PDB file of C-alpha atoms and ligand atoms in Angstrom:
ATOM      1  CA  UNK A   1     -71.958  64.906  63.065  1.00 66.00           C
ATOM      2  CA  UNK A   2     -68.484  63.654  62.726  1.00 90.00           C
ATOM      3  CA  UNK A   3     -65.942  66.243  63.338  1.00 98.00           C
ATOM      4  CA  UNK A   4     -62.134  65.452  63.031  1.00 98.00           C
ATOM      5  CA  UNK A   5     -59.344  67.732  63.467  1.00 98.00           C
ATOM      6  CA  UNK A   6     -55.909  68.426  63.929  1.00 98.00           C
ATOM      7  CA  UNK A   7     -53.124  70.757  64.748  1.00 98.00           C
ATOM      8  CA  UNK A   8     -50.080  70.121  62.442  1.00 98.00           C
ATOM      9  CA  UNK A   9     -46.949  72.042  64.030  1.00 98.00           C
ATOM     10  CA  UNK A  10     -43.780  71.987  62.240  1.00 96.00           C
ATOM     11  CA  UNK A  11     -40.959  71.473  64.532  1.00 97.00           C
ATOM     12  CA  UNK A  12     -38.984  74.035  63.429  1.00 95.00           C
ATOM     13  CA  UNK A  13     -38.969  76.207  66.394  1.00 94.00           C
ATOM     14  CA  UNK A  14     -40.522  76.820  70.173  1.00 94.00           C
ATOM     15  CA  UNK A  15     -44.535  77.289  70.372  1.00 96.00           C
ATOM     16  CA  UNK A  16     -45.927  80.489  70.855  1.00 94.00           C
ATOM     17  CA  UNK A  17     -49.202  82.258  72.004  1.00 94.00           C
ATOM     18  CA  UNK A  18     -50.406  81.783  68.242  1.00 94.00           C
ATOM     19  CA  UNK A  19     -49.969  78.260  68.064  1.00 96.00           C
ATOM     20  CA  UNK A  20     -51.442  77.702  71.801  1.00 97.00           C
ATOM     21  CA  UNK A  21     -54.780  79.628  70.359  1.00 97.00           C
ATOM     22  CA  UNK A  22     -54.760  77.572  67.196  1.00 98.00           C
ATOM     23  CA  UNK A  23     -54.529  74.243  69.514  1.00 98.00           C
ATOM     24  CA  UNK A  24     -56.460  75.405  72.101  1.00 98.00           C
ATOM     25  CA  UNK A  25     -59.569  76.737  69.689  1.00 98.00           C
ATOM     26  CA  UNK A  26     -58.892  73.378  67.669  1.00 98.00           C
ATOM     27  CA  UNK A  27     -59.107  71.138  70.616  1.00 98.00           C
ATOM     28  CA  UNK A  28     -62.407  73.284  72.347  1.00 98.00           C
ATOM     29  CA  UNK A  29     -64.471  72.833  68.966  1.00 98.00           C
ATOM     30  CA  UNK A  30     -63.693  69.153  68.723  1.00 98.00           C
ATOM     31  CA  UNK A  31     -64.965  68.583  72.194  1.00 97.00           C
ATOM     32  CA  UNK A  32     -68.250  70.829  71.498  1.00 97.00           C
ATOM     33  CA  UNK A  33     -68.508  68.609  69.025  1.00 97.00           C
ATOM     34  CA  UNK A  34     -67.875  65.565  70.444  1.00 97.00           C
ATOM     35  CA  UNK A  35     -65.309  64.753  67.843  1.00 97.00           C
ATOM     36  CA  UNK A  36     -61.740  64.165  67.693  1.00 98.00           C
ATOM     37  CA  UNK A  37     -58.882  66.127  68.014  1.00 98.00           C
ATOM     38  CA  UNK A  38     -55.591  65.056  66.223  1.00 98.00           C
ATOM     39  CA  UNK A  39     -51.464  66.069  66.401  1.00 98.00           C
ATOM     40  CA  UNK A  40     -49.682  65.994  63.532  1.00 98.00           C
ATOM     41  CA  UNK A  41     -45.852  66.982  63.046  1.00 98.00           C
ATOM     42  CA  UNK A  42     -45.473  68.619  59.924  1.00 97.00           C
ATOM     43  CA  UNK A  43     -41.565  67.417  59.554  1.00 96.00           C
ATOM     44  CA  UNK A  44     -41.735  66.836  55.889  1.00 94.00           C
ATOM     45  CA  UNK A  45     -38.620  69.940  55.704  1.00 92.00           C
ATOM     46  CA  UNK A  46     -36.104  67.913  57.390  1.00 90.00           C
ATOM     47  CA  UNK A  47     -33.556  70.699  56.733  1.00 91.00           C
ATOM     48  CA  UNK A  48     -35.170  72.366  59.117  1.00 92.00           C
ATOM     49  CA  UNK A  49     -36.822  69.676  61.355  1.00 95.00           C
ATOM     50  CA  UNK A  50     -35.071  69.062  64.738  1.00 96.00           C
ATOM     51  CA  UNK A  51     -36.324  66.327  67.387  1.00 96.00           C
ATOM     52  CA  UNK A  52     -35.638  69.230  70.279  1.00 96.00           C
ATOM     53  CA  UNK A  53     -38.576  70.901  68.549  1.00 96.00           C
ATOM     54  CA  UNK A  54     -40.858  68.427  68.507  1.00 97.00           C
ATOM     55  CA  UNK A  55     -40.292  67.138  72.048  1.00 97.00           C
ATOM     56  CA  UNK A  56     -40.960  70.469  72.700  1.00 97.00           C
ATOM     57  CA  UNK A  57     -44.104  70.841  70.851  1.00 98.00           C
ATOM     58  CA  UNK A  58     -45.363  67.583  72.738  1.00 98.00           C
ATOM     59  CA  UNK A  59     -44.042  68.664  76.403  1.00 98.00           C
ATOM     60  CA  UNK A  60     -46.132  72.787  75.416  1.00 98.00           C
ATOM     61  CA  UNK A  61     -49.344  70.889  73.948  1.00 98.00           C
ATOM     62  CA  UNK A  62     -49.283  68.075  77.735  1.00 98.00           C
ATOM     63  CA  UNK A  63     -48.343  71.124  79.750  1.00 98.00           C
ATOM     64  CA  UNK A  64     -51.771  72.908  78.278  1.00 98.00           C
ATOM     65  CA  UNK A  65     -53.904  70.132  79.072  1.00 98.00           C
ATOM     66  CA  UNK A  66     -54.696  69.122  75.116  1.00 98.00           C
ATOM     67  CA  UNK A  67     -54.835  65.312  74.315  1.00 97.00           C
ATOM     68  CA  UNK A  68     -54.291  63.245  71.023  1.00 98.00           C
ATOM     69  CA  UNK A  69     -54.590  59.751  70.018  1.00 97.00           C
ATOM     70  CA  UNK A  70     -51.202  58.255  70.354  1.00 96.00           C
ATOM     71  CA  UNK A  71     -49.051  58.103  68.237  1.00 96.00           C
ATOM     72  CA  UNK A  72     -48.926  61.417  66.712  1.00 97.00           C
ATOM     73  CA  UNK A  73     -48.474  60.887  63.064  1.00 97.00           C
ATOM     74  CA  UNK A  74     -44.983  62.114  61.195  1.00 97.00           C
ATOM     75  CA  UNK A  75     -45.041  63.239  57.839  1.00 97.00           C
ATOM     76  CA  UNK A  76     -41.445  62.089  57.209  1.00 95.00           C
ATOM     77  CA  UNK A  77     -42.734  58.769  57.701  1.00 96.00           C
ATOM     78  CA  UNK A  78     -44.983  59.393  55.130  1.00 97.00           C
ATOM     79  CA  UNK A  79     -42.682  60.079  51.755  1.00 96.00           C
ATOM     80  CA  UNK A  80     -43.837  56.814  49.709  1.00 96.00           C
ATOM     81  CA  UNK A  81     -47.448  57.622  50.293  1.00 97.00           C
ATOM     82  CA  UNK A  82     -46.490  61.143  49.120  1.00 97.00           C
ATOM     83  CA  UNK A  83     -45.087  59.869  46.537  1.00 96.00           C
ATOM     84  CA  UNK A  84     -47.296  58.068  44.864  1.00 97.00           C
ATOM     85  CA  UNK A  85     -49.658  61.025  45.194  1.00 98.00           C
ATOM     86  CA  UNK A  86     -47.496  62.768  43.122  1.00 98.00           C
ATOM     87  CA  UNK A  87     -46.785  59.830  40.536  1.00 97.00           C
ATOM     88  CA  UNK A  88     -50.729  60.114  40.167  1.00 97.00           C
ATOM     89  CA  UNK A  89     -50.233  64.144  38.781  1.00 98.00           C
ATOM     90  CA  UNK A  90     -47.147  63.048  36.756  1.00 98.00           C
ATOM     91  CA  UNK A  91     -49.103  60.015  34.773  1.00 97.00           C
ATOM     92  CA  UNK A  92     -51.776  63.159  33.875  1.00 96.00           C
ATOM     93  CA  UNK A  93     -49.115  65.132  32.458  1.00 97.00           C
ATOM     94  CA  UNK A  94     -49.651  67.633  35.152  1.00 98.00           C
ATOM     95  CA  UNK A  95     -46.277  68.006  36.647  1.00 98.00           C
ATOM     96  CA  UNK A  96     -42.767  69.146  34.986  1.00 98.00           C
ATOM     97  CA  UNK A  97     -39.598  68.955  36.448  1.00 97.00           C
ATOM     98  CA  UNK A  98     -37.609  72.375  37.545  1.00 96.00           C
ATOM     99  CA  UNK A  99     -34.521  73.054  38.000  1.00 94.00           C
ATOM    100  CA  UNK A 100     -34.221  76.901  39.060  1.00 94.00           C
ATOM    101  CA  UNK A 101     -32.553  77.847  42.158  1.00 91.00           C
ATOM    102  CA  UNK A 102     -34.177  80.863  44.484  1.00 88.00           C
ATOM    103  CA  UNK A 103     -31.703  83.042  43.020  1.00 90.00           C
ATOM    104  CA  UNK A 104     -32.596  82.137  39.117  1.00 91.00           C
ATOM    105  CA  UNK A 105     -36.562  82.368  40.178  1.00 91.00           C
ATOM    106  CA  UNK A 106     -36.002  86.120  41.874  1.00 88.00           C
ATOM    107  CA  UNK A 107     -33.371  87.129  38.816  1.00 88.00           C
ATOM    108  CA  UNK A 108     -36.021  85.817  36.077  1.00 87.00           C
ATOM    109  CA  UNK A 109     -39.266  87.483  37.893  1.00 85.00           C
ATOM    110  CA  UNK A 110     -37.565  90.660  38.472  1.00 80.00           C
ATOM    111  CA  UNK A 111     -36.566  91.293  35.006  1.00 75.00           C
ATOM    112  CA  UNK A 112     -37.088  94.820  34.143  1.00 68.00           C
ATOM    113  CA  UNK A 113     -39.608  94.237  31.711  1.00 67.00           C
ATOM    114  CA  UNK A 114     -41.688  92.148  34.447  1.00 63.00           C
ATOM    115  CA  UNK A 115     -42.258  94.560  36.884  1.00 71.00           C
ATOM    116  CA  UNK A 116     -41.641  93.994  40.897  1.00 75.00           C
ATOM    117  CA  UNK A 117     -41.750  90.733  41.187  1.00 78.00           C
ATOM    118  CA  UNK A 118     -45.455  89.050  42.441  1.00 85.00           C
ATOM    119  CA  UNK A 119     -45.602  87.437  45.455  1.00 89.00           C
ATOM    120  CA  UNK A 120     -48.222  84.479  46.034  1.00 91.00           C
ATOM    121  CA  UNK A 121     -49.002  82.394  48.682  1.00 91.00           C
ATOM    122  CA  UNK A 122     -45.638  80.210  48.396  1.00 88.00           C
ATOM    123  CA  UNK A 123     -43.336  83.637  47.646  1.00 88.00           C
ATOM    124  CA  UNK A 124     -42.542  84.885  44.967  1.00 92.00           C
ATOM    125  CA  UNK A 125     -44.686  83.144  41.526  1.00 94.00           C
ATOM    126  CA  UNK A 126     -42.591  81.135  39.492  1.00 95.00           C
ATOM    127  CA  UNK A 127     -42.114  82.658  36.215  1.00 92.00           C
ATOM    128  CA  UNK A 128     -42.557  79.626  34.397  1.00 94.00           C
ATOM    129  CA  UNK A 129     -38.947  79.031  33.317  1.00 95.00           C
ATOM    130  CA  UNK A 130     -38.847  75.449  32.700  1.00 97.00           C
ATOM    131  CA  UNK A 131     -42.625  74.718  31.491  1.00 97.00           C
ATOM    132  CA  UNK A 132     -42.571  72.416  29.003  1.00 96.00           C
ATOM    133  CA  UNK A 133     -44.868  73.072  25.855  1.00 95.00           C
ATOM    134  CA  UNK A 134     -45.868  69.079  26.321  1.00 94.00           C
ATOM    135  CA  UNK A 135     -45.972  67.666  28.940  1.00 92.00           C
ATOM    136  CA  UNK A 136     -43.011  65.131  30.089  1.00 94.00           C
ATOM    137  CA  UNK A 137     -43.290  61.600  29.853  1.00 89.00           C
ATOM    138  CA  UNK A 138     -41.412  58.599  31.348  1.00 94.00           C
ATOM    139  CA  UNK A 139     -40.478  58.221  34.423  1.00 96.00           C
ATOM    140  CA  UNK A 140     -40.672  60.678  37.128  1.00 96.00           C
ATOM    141  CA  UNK A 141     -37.518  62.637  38.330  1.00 94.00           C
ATOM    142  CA  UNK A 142     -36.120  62.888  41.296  1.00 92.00           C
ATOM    143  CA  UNK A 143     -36.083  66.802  41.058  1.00 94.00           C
ATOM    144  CA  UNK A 144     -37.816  69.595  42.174  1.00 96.00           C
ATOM    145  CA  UNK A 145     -41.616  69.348  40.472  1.00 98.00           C
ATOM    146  CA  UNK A 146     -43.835  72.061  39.767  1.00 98.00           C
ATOM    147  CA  UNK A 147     -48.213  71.394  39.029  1.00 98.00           C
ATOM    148  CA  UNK A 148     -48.525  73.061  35.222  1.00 98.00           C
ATOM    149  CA  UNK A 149     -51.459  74.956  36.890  1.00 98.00           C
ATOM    150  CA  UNK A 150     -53.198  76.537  33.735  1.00 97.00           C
ATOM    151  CA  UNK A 151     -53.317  72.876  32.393  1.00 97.00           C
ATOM    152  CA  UNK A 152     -54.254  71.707  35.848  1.00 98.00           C
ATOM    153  CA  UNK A 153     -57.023  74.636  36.437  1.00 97.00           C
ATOM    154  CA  UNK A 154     -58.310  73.229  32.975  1.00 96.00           C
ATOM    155  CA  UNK A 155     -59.266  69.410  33.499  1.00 95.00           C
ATOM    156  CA  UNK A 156     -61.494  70.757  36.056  1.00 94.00           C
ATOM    157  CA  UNK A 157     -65.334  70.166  35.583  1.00 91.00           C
ATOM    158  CA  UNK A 158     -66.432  71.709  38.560  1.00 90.00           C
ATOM    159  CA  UNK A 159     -66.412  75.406  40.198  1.00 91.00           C
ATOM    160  CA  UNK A 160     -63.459  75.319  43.030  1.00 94.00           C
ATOM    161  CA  UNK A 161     -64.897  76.338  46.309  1.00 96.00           C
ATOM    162  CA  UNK A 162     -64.589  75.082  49.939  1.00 97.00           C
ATOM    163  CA  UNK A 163     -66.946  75.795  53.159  1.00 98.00           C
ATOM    164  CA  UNK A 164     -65.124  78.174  55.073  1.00 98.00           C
ATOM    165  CA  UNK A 165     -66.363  78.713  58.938  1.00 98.00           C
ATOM    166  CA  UNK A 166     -64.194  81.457  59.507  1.00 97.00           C
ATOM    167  CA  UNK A 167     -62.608  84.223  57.057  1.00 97.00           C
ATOM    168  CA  UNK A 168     -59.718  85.231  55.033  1.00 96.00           C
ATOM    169  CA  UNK A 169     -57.684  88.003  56.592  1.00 94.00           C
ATOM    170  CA  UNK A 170     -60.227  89.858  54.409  1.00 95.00           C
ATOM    171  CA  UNK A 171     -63.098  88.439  55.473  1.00 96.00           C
ATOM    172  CA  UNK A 172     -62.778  86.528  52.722  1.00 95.00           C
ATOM    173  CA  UNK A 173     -65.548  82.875  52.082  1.00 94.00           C
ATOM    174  CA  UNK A 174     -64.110  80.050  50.559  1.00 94.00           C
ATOM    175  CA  UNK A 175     -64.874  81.312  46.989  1.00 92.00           C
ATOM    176  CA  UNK A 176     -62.327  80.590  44.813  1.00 94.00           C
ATOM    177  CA  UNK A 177     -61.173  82.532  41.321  1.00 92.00           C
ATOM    178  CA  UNK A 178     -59.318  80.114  39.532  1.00 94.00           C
ATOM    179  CA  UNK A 179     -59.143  82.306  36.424  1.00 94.00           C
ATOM    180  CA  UNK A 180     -56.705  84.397  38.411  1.00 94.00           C
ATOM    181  CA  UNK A 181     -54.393  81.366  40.047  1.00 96.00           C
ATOM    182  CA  UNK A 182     -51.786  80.925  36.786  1.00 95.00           C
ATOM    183  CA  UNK A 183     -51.340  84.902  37.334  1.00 93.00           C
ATOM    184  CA  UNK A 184     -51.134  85.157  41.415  1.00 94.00           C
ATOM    185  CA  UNK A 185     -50.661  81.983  42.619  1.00 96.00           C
ATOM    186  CA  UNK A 186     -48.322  80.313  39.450  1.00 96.00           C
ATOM    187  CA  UNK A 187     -46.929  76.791  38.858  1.00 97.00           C
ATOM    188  CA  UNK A 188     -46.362  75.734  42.495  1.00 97.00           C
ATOM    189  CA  UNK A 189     -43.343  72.995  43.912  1.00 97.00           C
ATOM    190  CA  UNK A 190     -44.792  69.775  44.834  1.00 98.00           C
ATOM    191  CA  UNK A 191     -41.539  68.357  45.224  1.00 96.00           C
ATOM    192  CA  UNK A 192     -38.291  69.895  45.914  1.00 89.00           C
ATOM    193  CA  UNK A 193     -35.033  68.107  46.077  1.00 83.00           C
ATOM    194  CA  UNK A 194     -34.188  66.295  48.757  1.00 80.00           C
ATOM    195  CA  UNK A 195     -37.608  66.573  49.959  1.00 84.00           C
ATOM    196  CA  UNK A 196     -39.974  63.958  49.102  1.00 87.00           C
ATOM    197  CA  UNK A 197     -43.243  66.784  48.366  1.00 95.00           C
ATOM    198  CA  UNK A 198     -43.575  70.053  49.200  1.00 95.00           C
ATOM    199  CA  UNK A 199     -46.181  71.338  51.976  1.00 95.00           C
ATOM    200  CA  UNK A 200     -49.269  71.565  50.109  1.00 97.00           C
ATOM    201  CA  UNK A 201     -48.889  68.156  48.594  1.00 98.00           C
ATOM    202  CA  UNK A 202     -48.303  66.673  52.416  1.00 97.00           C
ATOM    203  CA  UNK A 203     -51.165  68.111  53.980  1.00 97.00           C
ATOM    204  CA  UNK A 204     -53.365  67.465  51.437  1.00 98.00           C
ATOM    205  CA  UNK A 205     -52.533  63.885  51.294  1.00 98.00           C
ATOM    206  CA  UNK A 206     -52.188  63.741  55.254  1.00 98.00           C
ATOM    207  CA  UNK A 207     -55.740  65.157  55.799  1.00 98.00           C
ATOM    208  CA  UNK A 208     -57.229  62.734  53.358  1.00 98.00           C
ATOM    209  CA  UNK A 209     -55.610  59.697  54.901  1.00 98.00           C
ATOM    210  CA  UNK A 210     -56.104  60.745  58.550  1.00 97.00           C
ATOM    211  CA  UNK A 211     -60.153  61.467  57.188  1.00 98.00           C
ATOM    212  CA  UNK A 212     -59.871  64.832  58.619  1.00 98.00           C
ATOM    213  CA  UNK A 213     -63.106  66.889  58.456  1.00 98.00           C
ATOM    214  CA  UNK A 214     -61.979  70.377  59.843  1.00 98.00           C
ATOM    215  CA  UNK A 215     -59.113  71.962  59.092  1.00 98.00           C
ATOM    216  CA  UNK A 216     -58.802  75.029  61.850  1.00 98.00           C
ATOM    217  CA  UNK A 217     -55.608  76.787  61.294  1.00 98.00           C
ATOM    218  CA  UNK A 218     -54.409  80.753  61.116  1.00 97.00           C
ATOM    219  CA  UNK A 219     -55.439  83.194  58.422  1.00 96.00           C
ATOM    220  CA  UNK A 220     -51.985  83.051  57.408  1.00 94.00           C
ATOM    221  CA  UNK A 221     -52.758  79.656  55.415  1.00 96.00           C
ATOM    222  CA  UNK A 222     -56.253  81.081  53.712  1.00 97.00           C
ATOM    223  CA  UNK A 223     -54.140  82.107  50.422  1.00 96.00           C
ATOM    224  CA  UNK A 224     -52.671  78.581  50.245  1.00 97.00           C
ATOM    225  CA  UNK A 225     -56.204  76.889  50.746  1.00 98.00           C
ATOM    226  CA  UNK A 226     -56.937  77.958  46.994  1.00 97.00           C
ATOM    227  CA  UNK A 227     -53.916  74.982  46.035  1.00 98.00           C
ATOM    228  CA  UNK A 228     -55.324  72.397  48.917  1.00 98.00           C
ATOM    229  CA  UNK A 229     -58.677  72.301  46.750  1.00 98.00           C
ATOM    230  CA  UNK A 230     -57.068  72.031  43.350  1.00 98.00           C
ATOM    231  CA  UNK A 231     -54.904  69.079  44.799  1.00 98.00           C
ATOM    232  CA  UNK A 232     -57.825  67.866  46.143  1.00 98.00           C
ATOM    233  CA  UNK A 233     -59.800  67.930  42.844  1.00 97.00           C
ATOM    234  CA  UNK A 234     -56.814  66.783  40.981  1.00 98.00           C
ATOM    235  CA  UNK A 235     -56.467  64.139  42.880  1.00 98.00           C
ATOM    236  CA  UNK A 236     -59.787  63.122  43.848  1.00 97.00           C
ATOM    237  CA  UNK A 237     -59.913  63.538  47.820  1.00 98.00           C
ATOM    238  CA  UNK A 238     -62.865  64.875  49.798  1.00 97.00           C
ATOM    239  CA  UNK A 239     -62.329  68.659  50.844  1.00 98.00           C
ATOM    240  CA  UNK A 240     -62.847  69.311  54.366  1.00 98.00           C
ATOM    241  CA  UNK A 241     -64.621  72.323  56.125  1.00 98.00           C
ATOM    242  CA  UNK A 242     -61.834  74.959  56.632  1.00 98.00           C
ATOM    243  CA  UNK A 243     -62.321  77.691  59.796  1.00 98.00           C
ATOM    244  CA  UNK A 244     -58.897  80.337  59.525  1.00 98.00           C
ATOM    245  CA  UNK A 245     -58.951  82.126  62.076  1.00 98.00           C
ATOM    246  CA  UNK A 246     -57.461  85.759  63.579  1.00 96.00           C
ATOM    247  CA  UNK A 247     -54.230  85.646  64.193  1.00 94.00           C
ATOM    248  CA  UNK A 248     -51.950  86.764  67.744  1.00 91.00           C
ATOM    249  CA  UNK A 249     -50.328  89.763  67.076  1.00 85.00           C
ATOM    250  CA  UNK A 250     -47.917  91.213  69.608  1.00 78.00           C
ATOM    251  CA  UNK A 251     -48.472  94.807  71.062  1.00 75.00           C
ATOM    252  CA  UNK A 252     -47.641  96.356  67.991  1.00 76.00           C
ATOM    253  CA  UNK A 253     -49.962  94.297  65.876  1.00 75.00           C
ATOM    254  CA  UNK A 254     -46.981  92.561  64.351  1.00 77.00           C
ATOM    255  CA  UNK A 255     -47.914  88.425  63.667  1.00 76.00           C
ATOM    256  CA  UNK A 256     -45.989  86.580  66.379  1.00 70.00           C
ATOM    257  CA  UNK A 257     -43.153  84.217  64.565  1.00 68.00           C
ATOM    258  CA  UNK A 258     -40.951  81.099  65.453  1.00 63.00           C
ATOM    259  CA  UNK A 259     -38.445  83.282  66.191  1.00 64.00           C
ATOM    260  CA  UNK A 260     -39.709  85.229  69.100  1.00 64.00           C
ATOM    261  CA  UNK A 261     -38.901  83.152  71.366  1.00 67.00           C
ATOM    262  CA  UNK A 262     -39.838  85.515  74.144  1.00 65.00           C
ATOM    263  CA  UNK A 263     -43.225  84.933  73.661  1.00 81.00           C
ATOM    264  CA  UNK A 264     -42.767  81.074  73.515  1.00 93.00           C
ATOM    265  CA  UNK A 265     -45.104  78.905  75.409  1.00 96.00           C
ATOM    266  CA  UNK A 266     -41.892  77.800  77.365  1.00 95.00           C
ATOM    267  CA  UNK A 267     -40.935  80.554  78.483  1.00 94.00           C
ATOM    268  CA  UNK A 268     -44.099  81.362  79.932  1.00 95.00           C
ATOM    269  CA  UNK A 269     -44.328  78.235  81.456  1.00 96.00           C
ATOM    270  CA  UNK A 270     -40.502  78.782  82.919  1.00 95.00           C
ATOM    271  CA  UNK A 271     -42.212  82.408  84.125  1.00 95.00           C
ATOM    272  CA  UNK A 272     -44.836  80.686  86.262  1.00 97.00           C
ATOM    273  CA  UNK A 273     -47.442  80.975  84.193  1.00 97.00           C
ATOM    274  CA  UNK A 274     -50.723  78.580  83.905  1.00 98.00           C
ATOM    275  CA  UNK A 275     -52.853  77.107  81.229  1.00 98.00           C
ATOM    276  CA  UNK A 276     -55.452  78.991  82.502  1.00 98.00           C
ATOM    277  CA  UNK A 277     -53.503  82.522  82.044  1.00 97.00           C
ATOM    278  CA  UNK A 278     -52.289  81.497  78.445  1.00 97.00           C
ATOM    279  CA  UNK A 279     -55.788  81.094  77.722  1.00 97.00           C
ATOM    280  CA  UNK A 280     -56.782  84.464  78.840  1.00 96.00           C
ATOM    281  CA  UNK A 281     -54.033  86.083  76.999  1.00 94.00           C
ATOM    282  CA  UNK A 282     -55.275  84.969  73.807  1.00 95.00           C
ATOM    283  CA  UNK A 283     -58.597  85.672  74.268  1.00 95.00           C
ATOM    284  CA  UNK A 284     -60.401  81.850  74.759  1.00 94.00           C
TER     285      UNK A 284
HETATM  286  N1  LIG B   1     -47.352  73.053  59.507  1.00 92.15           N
HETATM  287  C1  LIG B   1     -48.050  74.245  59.124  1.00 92.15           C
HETATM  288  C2  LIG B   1     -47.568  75.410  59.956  1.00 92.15           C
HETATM  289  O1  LIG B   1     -46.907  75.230  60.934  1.00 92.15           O
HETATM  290  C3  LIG B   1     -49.552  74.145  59.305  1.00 92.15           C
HETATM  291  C4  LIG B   1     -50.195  73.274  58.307  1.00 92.15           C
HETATM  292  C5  LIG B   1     -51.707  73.401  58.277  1.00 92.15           C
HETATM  293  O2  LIG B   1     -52.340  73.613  59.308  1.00 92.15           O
HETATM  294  O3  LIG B   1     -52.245  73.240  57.195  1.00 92.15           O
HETATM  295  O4  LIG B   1     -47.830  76.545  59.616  1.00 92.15           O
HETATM  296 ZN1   ZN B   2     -37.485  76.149  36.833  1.00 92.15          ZN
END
């Protein structure tokens, strides 16, 4: 069986425990499997990108003992390729071009007559402010562009599911229930200004290209797996077998973020710490 995986880190801030146990658990299943195991910085958000990050990431993942084929790929190396992903969705008619700020989406969805406003995978849903009624034609923008996802949930010919090895934070399969995505999960960005595509057009592309087979990430990204096999669909890519799995919580069950740098990989390390004890604290 051919089994290809990787661990895509965003340099935006130091490792922690719950990145070690999704590298770790990525790179120990690959080697059951005699497969591969790949690293792949997830820098397409250069606002928040920073090199000292990512050498970082590199000097956590060595330091652990994991190994990748060199060299690790960079998504913002990867914009044209992007790009033309998304010029595919614009020649369907799929995507529009928006031009609401954060504060126009949160003022429009919490009108009183909406209700609190619903939050999806990316946030809050986009109310659907600047949906055309057809679709735009010539040539694509340069703007923020969001998938038209009733139209896009509608050229499908096939039911949307995905093999899922592990669960949802529910225990969810890889079922999907696309009748409810225009509702809960809305017109998602594939572009935003200044940013070539969004994450969930980058990954999708990225996993494609690198002929990834297994994607093993947190249960944080199950909602946004729902958008990976539209994209997929939409744009005619393979869908690989997904495994989300548990999450690190600290010791009062509260997911461990970026910021808590206290529980960073480094400063474990710095503490005299091993691989071997970082593997016992999260449980491998
Ligand atoms: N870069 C994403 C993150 O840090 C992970 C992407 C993925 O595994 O699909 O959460
Ligand atoms: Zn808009």
């Amino acid at each position: 069986m051919i089994f290809r995986t990787r661990f895509a880190p965003s340099p935006t801030g130091p490792l922690h425990l719950g990145h070690a146990y999704s590298a770790l658990l990525a790179h120990d299943m690959a080697t059951a499997e005699g497969g591969a195991f790949h690293l792949r910085i997830d820098d397409i958000d250069q606002s928040r990108a920073r090199t000292e990050w990512e050498a970082l990431i590199f000097e956590d993942l060595n330091w652990l003992g994991l190994s990748w084929p060199e060299p690790a790929w960079r998504q913002s190396s990867r914009v044209p390729r992007y790009r033309e992903a998304l010029e595919t969705l614009w020649d369907q008619g799929l995507l529009y071009p928006c031009t609401c700020s954060r504060a126009d989406i949160r003022a429009a969805s919490s009108a009183p007559q909406e209700g609190a406003p619903l939050h999806g995978p990316d946030g809050i849903v986009y109310p659907g402010t600047c949906r055309p009624h057809t679709p735009p034609n010539g040539p694509m923008p340069d703007t923020a562009l969001r998938l038209d996802m009733s139209q896009a949930l509608a050229r499908l010919s096939a039911p949307l599911t995905f093999d899922e090895t592990g669960a949802g934070p529910g225990g969810e399969s890889g079922n999907i229930t696309p009748e409810g995505m225009p509702h809960l999960v809305g017109d998602v960005a594939l572009a935003r200004p200044g940013m070539g595509a969004s994450y969930h057009l980058s990954i999708v592309i990225d996993d494609s290209d690198q002929d990834i087979t297994h994607v093993i990430r947190g249960q944080d990204l199950f909602a946004a797996t729902q958008i990976h096999v539209l994209l997929q669909r939409l744009l005619g890519l393979p869908t690989p077998i997904y495994h989300h799995h548990r999450l690190i919580r600290d010791d009062t069950g509260k997911r461990l973020a970026k910021r808590d740098d206290a529980r960073s990989l480094a400063t474990y390390r710095d503490a005299g710490k091993t691989p071997s004890d970082i593997r016992a604290m999260v449980g491998l």
